CSV table of C-alpha atoms in Angstrom, one decimal:
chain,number,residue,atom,x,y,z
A,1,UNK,CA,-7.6,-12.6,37.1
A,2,UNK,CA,-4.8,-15.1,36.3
A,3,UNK,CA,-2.4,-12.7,34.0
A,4,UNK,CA,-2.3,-15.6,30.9
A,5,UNK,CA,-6.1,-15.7,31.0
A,6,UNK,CA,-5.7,-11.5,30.3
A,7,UNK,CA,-2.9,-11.7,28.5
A,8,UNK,CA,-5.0,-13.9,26.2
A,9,UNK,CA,-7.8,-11.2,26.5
A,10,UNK,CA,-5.8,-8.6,25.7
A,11,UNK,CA,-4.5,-10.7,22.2
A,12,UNK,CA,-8.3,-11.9,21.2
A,13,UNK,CA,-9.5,-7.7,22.0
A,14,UNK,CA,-6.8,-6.3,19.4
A,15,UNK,CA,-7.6,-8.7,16.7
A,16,UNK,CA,-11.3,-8.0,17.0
A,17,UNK,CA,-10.8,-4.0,17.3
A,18,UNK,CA,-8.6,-4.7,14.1
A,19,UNK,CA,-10.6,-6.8,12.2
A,20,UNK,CA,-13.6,-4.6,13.6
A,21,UNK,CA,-11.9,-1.1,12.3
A,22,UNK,CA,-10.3,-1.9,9.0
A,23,UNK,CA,-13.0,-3.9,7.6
A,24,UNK,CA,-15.5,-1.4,8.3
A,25,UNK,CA,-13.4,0.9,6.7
A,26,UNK,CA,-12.8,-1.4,3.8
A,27,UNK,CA,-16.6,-1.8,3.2
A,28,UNK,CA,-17.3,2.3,4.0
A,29,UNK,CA,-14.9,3.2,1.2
A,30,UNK,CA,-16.3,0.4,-1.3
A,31,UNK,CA,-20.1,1.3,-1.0
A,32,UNK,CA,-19.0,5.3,-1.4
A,33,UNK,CA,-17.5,4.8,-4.3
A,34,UNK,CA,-20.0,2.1,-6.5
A,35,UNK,CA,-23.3,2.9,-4.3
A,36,UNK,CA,-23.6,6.9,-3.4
A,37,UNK,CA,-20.8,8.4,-5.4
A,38,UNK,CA,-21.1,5.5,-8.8
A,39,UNK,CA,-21.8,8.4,-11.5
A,40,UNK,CA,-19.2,10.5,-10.2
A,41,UNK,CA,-16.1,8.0,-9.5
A,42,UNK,CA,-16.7,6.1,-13.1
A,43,UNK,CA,-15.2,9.1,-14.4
A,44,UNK,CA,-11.4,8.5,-12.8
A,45,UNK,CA,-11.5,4.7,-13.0
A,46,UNK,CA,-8.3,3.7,-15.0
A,47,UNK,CA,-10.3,0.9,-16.3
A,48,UNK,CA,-13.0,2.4,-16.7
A,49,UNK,CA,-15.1,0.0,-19.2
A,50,UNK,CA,-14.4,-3.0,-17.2
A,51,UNK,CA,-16.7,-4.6,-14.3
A,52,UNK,CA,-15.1,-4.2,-10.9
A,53,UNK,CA,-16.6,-6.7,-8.9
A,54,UNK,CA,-16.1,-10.6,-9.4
A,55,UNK,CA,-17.6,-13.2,-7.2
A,56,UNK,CA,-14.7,-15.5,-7.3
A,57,UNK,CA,-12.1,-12.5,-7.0
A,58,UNK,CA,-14.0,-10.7,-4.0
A,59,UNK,CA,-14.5,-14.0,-1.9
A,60,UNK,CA,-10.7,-14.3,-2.4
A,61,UNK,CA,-10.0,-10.6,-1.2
A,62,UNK,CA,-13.0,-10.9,1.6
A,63,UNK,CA,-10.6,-13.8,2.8
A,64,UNK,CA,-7.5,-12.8,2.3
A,65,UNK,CA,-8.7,-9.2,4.1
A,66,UNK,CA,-9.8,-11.5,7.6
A,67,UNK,CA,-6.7,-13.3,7.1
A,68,UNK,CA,-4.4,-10.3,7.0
A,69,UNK,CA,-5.9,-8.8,9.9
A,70,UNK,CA,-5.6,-11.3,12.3
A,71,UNK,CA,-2.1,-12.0,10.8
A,72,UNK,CA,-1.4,-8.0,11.3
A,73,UNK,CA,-2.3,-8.4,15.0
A,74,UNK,CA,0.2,-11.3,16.1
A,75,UNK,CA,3.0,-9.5,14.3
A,76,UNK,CA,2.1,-6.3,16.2
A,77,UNK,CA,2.4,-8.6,19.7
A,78,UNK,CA,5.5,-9.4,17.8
A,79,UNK,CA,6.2,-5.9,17.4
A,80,UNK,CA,5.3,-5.3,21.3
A,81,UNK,CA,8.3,-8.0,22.1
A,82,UNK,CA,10.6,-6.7,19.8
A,83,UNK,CA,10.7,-3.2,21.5
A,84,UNK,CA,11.2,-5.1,24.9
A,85,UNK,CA,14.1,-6.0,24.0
A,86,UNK,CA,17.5,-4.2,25.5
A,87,UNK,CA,18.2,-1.1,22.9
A,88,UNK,CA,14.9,-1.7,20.6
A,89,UNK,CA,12.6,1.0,22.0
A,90,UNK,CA,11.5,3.6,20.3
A,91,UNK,CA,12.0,7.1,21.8
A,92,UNK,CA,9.0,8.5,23.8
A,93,UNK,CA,9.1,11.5,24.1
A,94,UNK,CA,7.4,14.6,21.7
A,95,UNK,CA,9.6,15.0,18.7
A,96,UNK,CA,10.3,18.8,17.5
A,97,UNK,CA,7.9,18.8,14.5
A,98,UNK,CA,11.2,19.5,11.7
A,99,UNK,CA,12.3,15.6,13.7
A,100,UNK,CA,8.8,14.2,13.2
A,101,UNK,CA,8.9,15.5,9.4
A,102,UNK,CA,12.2,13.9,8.9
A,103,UNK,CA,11.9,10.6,10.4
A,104,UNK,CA,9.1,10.2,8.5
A,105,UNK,CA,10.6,11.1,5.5
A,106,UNK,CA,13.9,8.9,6.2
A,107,UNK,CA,11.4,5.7,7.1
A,108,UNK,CA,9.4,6.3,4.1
A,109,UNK,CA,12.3,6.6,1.5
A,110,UNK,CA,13.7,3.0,3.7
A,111,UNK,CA,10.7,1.7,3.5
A,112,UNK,CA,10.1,2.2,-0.5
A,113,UNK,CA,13.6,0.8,-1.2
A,114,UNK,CA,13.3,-2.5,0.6
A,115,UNK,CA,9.8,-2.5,-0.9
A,116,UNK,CA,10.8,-2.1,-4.7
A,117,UNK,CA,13.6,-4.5,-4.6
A,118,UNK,CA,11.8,-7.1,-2.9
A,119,UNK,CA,8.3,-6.4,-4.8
A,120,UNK,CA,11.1,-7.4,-7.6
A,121,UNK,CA,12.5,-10.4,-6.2
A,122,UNK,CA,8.5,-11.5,-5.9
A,123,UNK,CA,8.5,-11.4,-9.5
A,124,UNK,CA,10.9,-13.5,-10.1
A,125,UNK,CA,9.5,-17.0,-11.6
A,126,UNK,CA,10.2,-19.6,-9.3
A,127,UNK,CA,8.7,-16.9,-6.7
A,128,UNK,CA,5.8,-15.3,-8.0
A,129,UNK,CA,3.7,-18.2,-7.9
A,130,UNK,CA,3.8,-19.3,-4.3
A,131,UNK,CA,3.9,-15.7,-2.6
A,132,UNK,CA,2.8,-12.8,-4.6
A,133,UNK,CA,0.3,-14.2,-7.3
A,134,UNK,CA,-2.8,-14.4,-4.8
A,135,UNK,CA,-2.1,-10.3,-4.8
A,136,UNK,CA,-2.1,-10.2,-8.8
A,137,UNK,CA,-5.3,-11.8,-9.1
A,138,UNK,CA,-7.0,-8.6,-8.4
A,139,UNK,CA,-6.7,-7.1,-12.1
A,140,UNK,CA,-9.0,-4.5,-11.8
A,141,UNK,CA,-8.5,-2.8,-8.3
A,142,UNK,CA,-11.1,-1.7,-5.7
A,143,UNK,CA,-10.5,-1.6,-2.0
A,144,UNK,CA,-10.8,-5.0,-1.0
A,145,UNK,CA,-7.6,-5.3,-3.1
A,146,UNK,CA,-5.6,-3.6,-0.4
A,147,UNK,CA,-5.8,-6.3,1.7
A,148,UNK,CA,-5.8,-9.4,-0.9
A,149,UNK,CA,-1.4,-10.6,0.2
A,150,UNK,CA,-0.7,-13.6,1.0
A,151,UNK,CA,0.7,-14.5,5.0
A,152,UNK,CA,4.4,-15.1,3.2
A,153,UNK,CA,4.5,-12.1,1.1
A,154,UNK,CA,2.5,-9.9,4.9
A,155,UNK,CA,5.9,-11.8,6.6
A,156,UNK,CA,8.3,-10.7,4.2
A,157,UNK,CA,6.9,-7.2,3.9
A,158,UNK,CA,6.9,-6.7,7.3
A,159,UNK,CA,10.6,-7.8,7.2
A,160,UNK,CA,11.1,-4.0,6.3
A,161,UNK,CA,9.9,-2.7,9.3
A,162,UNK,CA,11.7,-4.7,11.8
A,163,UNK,CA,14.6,-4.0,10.0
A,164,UNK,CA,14.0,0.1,10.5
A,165,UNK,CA,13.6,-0.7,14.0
A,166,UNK,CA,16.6,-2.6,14.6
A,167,UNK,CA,18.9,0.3,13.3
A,168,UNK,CA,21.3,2.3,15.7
A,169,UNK,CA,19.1,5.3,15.2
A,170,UNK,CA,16.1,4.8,17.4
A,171,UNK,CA,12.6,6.7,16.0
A,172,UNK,CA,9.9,8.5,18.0
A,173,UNK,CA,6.8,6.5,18.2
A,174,UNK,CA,5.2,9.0,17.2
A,175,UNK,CA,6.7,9.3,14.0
A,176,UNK,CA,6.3,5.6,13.6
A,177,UNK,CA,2.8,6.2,14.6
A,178,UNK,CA,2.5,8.8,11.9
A,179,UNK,CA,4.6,6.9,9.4
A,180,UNK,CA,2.1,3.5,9.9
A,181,UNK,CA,-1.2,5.6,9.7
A,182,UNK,CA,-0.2,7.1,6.2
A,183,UNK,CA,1.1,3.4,5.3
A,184,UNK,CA,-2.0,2.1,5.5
A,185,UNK,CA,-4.3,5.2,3.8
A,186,UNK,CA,-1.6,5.2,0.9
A,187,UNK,CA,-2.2,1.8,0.6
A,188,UNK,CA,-5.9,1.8,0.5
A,189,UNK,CA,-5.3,4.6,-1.8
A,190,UNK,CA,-3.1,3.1,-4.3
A,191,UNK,CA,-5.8,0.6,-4.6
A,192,UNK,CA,-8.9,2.1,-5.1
A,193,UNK,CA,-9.1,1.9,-8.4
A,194,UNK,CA,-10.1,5.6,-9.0
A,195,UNK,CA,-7.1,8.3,-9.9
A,196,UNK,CA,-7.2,11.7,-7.1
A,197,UNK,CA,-4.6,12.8,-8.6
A,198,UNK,CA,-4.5,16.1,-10.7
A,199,UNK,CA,-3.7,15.2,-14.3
A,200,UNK,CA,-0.2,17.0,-14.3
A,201,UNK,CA,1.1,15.0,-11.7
A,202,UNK,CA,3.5,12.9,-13.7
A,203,UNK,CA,4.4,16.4,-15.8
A,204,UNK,CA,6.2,18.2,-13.1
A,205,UNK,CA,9.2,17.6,-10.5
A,206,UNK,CA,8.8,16.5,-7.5
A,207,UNK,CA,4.8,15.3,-8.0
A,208,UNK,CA,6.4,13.1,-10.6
A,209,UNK,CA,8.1,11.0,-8.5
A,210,UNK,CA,4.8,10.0,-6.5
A,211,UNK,CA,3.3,6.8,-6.4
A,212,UNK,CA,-0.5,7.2,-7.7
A,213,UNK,CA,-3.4,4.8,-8.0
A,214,UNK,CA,-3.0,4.8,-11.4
A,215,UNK,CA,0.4,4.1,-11.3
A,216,UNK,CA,0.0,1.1,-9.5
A,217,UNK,CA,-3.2,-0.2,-11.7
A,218,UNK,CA,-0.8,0.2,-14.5
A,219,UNK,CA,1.4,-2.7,-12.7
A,220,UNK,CA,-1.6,-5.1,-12.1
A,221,UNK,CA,-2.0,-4.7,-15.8
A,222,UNK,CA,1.8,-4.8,-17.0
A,223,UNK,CA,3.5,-6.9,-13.8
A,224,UNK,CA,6.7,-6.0,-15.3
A,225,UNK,CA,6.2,-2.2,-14.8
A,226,UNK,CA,6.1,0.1,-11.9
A,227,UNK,CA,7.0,-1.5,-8.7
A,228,UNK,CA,7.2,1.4,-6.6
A,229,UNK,CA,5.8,1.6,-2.8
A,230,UNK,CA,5.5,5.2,-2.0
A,231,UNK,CA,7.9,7.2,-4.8
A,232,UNK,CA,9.0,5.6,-8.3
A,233,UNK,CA,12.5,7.2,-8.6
A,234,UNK,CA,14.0,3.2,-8.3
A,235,UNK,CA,11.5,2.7,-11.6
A,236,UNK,CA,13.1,5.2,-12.9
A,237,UNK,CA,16.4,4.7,-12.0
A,238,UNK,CA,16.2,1.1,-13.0
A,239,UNK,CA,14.0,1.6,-16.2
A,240,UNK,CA,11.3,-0.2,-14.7
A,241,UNK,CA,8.7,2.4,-15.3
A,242,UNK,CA,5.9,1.7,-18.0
A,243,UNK,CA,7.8,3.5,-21.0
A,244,UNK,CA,4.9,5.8,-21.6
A,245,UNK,CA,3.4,6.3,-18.4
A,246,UNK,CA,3.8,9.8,-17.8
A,247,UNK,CA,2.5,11.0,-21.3
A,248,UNK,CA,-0.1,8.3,-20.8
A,249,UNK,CA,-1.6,9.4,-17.5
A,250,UNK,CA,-1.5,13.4,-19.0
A,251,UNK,CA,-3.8,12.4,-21.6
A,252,UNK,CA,-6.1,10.3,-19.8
A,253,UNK,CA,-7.2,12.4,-17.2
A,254,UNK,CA,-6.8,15.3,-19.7
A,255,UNK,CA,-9.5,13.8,-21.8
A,256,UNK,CA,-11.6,12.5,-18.5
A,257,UNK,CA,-11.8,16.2,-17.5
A,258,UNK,CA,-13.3,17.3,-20.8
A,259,UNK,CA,-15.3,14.6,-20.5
């Protein structure tokens, strides 16, 4: 077989295994939580009096979820020509597990400061419109809303990761492995729209300092609050937090737990 013709296999069999994987995954998590599991998730909604499903607003996310995952393909064929480049590649072989536990750690905290300052620079006016707006018209969250970015903001975003790549200190792959797979649950997480989180999370160190899905509903509500990725010590740093989060989030799961 000519090697473009399987080249261009190989490109159209990774988009469909993507599409194919995190979709499925998409709609498994959905129908768990408002099909099978309704009476008990309705409990830990943030939102919990308001509707979660729009027509308009899930045809947007439906699309914006195939979009992304074709996008997310090509930029990991990207990826693939980025580390065949002279210096790029990531090391191969099996990391100690105290060197997996630390790269992970260092990629996260890299990871959640380019996030933070450029979820702020999305923000910004002249910016929000054209790039991250699509992502904001998800107001109350479900799991279709993990997926609902536009291709700028994907491009930017991804920005971050390149960038990790590129430094001096090359990773294992398998802690970028790692470090990807809990990118991607966190994010699914974040947007569930359902809190599994104990209520004294945000009363004790370092839980605190956690990104929840909670916390993150809170900034699709107040788009001047909370901007963390994975940690919200920048928020807290930069007073960005919602002022009364903490006590806020105490009480209501507090009260959801009596309930």
């Amino acid at each position: 077989m000519d090697s473009a013709l399987l080249v261009a296999y190989s490109i159209v069999g990774a988009i469909a295994i993507r599409v194919k994987t995190e979709f499925t995954l998409t709609v498994i998590v959905s129908l768990l939580q408002d099909c099978f599991f309704r009476e008990t998730t309705r409990h830990w909604r943030w939102q919990a009096g308001k509707s979660r499903y729009h027509v308009s607003i899930v045809a947007i996310e439906l699309f914006s979820t195939f979009c992304l995952m074709i996008l997310g393909s090509c930029l990991e064929i990207v990826l693939a020509y980025h580390q065949s480049l002279p210096g790029m590649a990531l090391r191969t072989s099996i990391p100690s597990y105290t060197t997996l536990l630390l790269e992970i750690v260092v990629l996260s905290l890299l990871m959640d400061t380019y996030f933070y300052w450029t979820h702020r620079i999305l923000h910004h006016r002249r910016i929000f419109t054209s790039i991250h707006k699509l992502h904001h018209r998800s107001k109350v969250l479900t799991p279709f809303s993990a997926t609902n970015f536009s291709t700028l903001e994907v491009c930017v975003m991804s920005l971050g990761l390149f960038g990790m790549l590129s430094l001096p200190y090359r990773f294992h792959l398998e802690s970028v492995g790692y470090f990807t797979i809990l990118g991607h649950l966190s994010n699914l997480y974040y947007h569930l729209g359902i809190e599994l989180f104990p209520s004294w999370s945000y009363t004790y160190f370092p839980t605190k300092l956690l990104v929840s899905a909670s916390y993150h509903e809170v900034h699709h509500m107040e788009p001047r609050y909370n901007f963390g990725l994975y940690f919200n010590y920048w928020d807290r740093l930069m007073g960005t937090i919602q002022p009364s989060f903490d006590e806020l989030y105490a009480s209501r799961w507090k009260t959801k737990t009596k309930e």
